[in-house]
PDB file of C-alpha atoms in Angstrom:
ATOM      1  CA  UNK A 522      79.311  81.282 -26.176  1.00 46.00           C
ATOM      2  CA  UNK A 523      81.718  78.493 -24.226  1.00 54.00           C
ATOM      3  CA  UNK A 524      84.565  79.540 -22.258  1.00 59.00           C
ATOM      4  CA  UNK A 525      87.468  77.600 -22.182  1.00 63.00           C
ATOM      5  CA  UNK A 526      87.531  76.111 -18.393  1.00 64.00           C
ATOM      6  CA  UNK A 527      84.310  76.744 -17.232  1.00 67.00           C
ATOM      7  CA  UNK A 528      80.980  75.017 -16.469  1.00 69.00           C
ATOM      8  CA  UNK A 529      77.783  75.753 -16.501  1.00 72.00           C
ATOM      9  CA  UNK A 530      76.202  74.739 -12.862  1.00 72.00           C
ATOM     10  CA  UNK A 531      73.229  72.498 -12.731  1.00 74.00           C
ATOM     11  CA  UNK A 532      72.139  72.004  -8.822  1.00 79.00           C
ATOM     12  CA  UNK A 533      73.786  74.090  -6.036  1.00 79.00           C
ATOM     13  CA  UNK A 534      75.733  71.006  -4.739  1.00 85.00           C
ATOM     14  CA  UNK A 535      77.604  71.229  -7.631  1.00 83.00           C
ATOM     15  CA  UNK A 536      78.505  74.999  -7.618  1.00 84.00           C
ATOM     16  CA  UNK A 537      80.153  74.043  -3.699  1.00 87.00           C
ATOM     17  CA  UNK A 538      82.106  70.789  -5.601  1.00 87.00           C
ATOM     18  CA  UNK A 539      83.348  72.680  -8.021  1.00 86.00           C
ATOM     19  CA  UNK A 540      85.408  74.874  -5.325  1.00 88.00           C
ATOM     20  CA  UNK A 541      86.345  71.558  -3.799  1.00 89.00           C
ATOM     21  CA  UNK A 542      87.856  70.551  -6.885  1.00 87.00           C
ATOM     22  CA  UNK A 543      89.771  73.239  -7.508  1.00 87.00           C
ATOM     23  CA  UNK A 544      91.425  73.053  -4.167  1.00 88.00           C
ATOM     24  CA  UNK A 545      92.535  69.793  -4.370  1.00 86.00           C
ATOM     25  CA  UNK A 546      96.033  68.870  -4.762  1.00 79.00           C
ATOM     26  CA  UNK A 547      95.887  66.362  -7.839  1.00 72.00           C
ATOM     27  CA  UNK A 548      98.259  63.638  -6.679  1.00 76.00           C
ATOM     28  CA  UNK A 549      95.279  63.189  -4.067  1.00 80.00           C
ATOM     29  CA  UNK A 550      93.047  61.743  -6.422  1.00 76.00           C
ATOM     30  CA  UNK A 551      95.178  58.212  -6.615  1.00 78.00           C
ATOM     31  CA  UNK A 552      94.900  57.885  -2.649  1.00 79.00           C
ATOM     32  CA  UNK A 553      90.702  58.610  -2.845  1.00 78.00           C
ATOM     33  CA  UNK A 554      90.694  55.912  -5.499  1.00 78.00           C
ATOM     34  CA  UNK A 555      92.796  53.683  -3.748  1.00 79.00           C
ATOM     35  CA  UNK A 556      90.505  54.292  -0.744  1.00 80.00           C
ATOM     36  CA  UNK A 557      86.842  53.649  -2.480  1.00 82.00           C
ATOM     37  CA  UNK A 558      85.890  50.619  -1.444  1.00 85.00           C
ATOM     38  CA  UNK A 559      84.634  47.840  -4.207  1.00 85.00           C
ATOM     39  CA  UNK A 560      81.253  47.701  -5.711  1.00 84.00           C
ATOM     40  CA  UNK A 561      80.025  44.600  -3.596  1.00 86.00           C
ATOM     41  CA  UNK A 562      81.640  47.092  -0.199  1.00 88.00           C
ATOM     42  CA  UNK A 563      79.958  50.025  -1.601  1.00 88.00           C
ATOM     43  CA  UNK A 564      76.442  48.321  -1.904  1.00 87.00           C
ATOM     44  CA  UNK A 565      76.583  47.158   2.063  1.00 89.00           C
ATOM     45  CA  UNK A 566      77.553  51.098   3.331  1.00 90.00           C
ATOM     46  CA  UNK A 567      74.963  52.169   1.094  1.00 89.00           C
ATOM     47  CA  UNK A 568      72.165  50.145   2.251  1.00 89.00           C
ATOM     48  CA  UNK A 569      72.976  48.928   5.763  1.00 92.00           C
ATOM     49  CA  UNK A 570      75.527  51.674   7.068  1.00 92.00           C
ATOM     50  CA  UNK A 571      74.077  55.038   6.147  1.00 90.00           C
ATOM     51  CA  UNK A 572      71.189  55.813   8.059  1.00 87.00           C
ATOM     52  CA  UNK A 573      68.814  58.686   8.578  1.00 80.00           C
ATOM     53  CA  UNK A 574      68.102  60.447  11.744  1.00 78.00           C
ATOM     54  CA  UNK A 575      66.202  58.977  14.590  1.00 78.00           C
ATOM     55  CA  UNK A 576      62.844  61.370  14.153  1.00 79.00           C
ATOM     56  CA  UNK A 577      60.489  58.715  15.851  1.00 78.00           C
ATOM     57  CA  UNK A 578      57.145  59.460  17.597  1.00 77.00           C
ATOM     58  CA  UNK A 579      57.396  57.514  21.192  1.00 78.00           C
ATOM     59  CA  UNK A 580      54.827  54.892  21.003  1.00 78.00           C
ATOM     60  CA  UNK A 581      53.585  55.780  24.267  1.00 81.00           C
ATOM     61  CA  UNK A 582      52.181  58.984  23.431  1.00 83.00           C
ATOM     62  CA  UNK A 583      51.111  58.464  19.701  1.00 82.00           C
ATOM     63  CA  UNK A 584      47.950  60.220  19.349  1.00 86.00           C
ATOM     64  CA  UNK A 585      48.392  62.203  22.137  1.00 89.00           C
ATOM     65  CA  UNK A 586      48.616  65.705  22.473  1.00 91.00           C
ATOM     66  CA  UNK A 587      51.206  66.808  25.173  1.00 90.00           C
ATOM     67  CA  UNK A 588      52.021  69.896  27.256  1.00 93.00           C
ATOM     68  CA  UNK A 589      55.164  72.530  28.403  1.00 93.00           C
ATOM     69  CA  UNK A 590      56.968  70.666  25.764  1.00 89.00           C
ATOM     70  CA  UNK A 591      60.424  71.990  25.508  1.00 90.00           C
ATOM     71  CA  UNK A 592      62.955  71.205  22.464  1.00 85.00           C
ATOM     72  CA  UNK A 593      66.718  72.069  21.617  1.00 86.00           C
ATOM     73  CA  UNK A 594      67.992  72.802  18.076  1.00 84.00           C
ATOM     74  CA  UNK A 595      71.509  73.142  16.949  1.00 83.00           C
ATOM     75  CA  UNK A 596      72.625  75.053  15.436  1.00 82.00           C
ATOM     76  CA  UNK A 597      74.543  74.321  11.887  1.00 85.00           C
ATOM     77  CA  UNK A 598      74.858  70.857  13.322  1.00 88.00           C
ATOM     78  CA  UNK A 599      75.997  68.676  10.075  1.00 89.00           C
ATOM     79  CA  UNK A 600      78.631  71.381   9.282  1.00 91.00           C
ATOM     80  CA  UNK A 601      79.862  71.227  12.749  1.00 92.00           C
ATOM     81  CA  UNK A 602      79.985  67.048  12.429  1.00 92.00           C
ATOM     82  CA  UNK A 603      81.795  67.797   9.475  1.00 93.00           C
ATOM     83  CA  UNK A 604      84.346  70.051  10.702  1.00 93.00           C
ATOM     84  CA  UNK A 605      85.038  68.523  14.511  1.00 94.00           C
ATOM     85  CA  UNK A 606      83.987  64.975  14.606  1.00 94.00           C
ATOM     86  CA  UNK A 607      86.340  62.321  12.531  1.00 95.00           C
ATOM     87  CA  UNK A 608      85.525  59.910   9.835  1.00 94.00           C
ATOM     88  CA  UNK A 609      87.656  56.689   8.032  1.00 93.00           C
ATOM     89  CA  UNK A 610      90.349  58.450   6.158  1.00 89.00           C
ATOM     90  CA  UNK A 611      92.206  55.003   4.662  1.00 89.00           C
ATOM     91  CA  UNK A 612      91.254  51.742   3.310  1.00 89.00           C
ATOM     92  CA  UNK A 613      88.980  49.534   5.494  1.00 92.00           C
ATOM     93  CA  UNK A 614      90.743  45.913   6.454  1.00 91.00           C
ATOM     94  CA  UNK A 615      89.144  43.221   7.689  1.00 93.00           C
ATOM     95  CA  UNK A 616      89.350  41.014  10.188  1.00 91.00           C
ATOM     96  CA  UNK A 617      88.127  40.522  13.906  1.00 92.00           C
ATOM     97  CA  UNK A 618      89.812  40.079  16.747  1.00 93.00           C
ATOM     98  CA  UNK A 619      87.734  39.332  20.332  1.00 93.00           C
ATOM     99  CA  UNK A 620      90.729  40.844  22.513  1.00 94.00           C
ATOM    100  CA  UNK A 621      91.001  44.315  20.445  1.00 94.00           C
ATOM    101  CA  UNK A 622      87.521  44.117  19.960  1.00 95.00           C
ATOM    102  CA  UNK A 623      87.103  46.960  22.195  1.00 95.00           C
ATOM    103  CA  UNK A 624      89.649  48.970  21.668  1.00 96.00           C
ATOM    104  CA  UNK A 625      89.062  48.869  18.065  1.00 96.00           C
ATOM    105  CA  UNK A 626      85.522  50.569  19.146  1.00 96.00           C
ATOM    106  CA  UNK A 627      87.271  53.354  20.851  1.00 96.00           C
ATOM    107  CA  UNK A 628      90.018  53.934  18.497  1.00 96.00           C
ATOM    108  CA  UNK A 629      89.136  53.138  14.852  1.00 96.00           C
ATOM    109  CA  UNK A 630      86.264  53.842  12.318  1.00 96.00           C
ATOM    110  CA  UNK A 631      84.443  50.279  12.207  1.00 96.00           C
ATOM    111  CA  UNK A 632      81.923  48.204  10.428  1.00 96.00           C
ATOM    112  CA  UNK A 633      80.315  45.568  12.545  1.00 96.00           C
ATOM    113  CA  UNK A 634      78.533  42.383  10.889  1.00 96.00           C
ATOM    114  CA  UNK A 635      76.718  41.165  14.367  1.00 96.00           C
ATOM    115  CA  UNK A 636      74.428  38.787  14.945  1.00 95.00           C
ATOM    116  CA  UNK A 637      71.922  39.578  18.404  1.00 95.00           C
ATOM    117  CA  UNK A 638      69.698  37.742  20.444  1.00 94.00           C
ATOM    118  CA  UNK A 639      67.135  38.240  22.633  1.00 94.00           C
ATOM    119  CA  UNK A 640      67.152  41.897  21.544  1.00 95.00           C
ATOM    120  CA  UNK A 641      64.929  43.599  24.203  1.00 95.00           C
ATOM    121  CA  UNK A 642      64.302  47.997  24.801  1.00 94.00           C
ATOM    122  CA  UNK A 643      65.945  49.622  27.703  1.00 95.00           C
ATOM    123  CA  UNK A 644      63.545  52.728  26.714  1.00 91.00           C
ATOM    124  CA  UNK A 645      60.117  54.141  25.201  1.00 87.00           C
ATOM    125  CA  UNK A 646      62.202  54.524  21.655  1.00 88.00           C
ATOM    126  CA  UNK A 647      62.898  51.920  18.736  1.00 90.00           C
ATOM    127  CA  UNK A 648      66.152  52.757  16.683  1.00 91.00           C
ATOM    128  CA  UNK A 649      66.784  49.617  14.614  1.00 93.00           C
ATOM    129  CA  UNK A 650      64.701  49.898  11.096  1.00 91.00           C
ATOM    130  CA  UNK A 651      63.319  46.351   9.842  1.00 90.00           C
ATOM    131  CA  UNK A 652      64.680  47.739   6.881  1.00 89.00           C
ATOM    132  CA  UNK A 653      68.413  47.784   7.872  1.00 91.00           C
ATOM    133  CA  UNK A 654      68.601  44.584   9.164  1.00 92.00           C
ATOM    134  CA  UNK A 655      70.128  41.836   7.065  1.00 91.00           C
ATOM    135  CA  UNK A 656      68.244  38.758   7.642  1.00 76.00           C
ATOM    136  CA  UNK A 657      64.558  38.113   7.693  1.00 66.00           C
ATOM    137  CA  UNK A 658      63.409  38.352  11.928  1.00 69.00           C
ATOM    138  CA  UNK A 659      61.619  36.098  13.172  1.00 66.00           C
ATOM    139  CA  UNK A 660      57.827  37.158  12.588  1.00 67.00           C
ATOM    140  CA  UNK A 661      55.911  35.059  15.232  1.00 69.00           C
ATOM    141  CA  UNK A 662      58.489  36.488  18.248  1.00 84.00           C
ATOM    142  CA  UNK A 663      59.181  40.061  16.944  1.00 90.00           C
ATOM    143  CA  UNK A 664      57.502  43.141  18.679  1.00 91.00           C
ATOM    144  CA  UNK A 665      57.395  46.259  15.926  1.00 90.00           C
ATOM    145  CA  UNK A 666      56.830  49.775  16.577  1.00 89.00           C
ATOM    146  CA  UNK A 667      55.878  51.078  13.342  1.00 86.00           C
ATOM    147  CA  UNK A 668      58.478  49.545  10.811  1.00 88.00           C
ATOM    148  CA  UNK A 669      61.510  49.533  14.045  1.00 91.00           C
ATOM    149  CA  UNK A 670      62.331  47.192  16.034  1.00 92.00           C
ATOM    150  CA  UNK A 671      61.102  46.881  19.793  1.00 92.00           C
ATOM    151  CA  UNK A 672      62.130  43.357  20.479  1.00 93.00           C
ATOM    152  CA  UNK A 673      62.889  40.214  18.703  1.00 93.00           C
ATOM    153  CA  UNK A 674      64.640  37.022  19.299  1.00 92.00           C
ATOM    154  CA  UNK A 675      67.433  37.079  16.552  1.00 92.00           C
ATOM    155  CA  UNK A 676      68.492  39.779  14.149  1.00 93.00           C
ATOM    156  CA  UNK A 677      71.702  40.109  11.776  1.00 94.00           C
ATOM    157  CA  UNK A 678      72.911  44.248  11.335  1.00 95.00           C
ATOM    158  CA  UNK A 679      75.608  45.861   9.959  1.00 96.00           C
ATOM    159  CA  UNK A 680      76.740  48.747  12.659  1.00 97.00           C
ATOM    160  CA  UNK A 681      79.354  50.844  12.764  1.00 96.00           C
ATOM    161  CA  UNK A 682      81.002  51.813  16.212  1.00 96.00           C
ATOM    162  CA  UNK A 683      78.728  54.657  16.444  1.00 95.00           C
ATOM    163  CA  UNK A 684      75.747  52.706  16.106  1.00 96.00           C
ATOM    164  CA  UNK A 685      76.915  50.227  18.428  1.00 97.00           C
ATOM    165  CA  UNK A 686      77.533  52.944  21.544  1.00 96.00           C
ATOM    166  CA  UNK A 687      73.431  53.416  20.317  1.00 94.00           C
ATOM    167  CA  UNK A 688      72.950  49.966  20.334  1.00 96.00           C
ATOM    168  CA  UNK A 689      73.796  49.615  23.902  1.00 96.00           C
ATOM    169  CA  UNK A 690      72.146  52.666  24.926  1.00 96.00           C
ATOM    170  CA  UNK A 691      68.743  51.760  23.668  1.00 95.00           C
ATOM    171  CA  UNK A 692      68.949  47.762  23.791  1.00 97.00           C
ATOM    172  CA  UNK A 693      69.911  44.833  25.936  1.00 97.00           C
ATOM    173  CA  UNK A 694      70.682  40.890  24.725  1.00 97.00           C
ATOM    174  CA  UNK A 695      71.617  37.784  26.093  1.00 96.00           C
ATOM    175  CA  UNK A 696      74.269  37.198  23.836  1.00 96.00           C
ATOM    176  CA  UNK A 697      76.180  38.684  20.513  1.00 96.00           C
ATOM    177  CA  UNK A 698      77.938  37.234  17.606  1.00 96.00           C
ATOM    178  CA  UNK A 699      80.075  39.711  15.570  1.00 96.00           C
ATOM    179  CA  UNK A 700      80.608  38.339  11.804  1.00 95.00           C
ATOM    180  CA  UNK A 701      82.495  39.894  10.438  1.00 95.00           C
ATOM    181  CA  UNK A 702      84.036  43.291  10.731  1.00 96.00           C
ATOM    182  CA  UNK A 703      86.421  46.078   8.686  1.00 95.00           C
ATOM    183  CA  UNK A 704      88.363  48.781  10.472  1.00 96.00           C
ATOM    184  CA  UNK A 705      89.966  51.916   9.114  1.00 94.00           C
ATOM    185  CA  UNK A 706      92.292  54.997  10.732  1.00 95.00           C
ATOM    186  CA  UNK A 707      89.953  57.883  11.875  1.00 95.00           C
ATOM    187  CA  UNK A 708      91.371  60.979  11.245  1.00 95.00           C
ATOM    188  CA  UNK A 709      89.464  64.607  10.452  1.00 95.00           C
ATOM    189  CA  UNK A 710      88.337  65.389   7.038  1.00 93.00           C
ATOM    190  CA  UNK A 711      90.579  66.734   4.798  1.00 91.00           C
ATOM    191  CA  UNK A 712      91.809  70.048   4.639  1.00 92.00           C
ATOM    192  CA  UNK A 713      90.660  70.789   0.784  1.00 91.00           C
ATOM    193  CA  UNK A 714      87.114  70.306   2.320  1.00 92.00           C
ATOM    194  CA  UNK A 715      86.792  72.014   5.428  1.00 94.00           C
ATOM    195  CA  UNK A 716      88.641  74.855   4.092  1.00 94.00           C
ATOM    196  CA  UNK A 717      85.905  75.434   1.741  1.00 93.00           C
ATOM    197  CA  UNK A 718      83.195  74.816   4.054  1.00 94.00           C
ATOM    198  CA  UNK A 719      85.051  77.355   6.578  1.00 94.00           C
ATOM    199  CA  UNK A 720      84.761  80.246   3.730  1.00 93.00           C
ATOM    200  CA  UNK A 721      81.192  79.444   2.867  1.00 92.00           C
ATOM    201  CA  UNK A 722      80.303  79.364   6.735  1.00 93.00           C
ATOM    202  CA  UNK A 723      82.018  82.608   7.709  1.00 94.00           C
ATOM    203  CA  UNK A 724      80.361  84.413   5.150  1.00 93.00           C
ATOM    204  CA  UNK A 725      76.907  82.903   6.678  1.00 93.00           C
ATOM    205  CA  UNK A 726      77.763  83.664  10.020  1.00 92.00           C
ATOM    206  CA  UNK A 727      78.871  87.046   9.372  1.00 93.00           C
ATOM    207  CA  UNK A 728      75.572  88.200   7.404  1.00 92.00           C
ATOM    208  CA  UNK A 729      73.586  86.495  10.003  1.00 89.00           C
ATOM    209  CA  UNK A 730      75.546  88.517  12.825  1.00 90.00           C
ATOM    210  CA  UNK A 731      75.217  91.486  11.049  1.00 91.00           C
ATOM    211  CA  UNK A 732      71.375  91.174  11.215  1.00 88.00           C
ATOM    212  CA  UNK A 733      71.357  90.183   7.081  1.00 88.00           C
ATOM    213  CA  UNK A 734      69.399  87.221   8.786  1.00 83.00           C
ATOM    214  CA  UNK A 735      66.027  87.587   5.668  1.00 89.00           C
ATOM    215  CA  UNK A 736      68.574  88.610   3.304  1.00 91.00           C
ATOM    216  CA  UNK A 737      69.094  87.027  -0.249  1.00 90.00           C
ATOM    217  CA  UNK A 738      72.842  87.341   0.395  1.00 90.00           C
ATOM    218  CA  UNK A 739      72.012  85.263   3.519  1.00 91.00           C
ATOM    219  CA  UNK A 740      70.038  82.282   1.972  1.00 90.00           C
ATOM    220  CA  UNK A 741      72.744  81.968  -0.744  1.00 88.00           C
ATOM    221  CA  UNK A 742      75.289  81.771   1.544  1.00 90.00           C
ATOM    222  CA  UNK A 743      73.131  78.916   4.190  1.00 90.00           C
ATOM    223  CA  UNK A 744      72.291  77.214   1.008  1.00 89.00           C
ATOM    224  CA  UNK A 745      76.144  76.981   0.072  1.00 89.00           C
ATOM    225  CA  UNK A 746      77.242  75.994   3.632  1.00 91.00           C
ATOM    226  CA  UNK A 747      74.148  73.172   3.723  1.00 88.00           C
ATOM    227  CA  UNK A 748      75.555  71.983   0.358  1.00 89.00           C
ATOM    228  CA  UNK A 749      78.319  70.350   1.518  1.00 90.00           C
ATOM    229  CA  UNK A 750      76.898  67.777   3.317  1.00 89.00           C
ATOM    230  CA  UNK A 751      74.810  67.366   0.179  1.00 86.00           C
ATOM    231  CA  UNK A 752      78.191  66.769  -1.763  1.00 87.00           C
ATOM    232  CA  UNK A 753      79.822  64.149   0.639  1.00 87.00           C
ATOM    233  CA  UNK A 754      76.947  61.516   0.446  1.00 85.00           C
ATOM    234  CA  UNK A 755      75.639  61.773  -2.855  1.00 80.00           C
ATOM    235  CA  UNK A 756      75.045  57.987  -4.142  1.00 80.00           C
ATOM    236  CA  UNK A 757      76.882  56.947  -7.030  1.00 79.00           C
ATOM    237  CA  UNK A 758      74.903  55.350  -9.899  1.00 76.00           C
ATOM    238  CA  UNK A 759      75.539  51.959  -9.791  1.00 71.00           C
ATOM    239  CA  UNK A 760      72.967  49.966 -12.352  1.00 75.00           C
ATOM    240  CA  UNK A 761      74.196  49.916 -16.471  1.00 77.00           C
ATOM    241  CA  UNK A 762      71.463  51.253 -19.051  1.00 79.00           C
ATOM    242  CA  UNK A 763      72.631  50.033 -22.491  1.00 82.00           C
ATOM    243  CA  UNK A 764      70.946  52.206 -25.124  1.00 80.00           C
ATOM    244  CA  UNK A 765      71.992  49.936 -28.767  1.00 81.00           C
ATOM    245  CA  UNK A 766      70.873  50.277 -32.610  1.00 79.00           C
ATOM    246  CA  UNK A 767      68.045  52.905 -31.200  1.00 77.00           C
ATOM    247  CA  UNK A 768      66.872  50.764 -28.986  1.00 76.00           C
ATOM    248  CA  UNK A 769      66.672  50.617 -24.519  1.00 73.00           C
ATOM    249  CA  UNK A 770      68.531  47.292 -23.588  1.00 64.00           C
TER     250      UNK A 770
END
């Protein structure tokens, strides 16, 4: 049988998005409208902006087995992004400006159309994905380290201010052109999230303390916490399927 206001939960992402909902205030929902970007918007932060992590072998040791090898993991690290770092929390303008260029970087959430040249590595490690960039390099002049970027004479991106604090860290240029570029306020996530992610994490951490670390209880609860990140960046559907007089149009 149905009961009235309930739902019947198809993935776990949607059991955590369901709490989310119901701790929303609803006159929030006009400001998160107001907020989504357009389609055209949407399509360049989908393709260009939001990236993967950097898991790269170096090129200098590929093939190569290698000794005393030490590594660092941390712990719970996208819920801890989620909960201390900050993210655009109002509608992105546009417009750039050379003199606030910089502050911009240091004070807003950003989206940087750039143009570089003479790209060259300052280290062993590619970051930039032929993939992400936005125009076709230059194939006789470009350098690649299995499908990134070592060095190349031109190349069009779309950054954000994150990426560009990369940028700098793992490549030099001659000279830069930015675009174009869209700022927003940074501010934390909002509180009908993170309070929600808080619960579900307390409960993980308090099962895990309590040495419930191989515990059912315990994998629910790390599956519910891993969730939300889950949640925040699933893609929307954006192609039309037009099903008409029984047939697939």
């Amino acid at each position: 049988f149905i009961i009235p206001n309930k739902y019947v939960p198809l993935t776990k992402t949607w059991i955590l998005r369901r709490k989310v909902k119901d701790n929303i205030n609803t006159n929030i929902k006009d400001i998160i409208q107001y907020c989504h970007p357009n389609e055209e918007m949407y399509n360049i932060m989908m393709k260009y902006l939001f990236r993967g992590g950097y898991v790269h072998a170096n090129a200098y040791h590929v093939d190569e087995i290698l000794y005393n090898v030490d590594s660092v993991d941390i712990t719970s690290s996208y819920p801890d992004r989620m909960l201390n770092a900050y993210y655009p929390m109002k509608f992105f303008h546009t417009g750039y400006n050379k003199d606030k260029f910089d502050y911009e970087l240091e004070n807003k959430c950003c989206m940087i159309l750039v143009e570089f040249y003479d790209l060259k590595p300052l280290t062993n490690h590619s970051i930039e994905s032929i993939s992400k960039t936005v125009n076709n390099v230059l194939k006789e002049d470009i350098i690649v380290d299995n499908g990134r970027i070592r060095q190349c004479s031109k190349v069009v991106v779309w950054l954000t201010e994150l990426d560009f604090k990369i940028y700098k860290k793992y490549y030099s240029w001659s000279n830069m052109c930015v675009l174009d570029m869209y700022t927003s306020d940074r501010y934390p996530l909002p509180n009908y999230l993170l309070d929600v992610l808080k619960q579900e994490y307390i409960i993980k951490s308090n099962l895990k303390r309590n040495k419930k670390g191989n515990t059912k209880e315990y994998y629910v609860a790390k599956q519910n916490v891993n969730s939300a990140y889950g949640m925040c960046v699933t893609r929307h559907v954006t192609s039309e399927i037009t099903f008409e007089c029984g047939s697939w149009l």
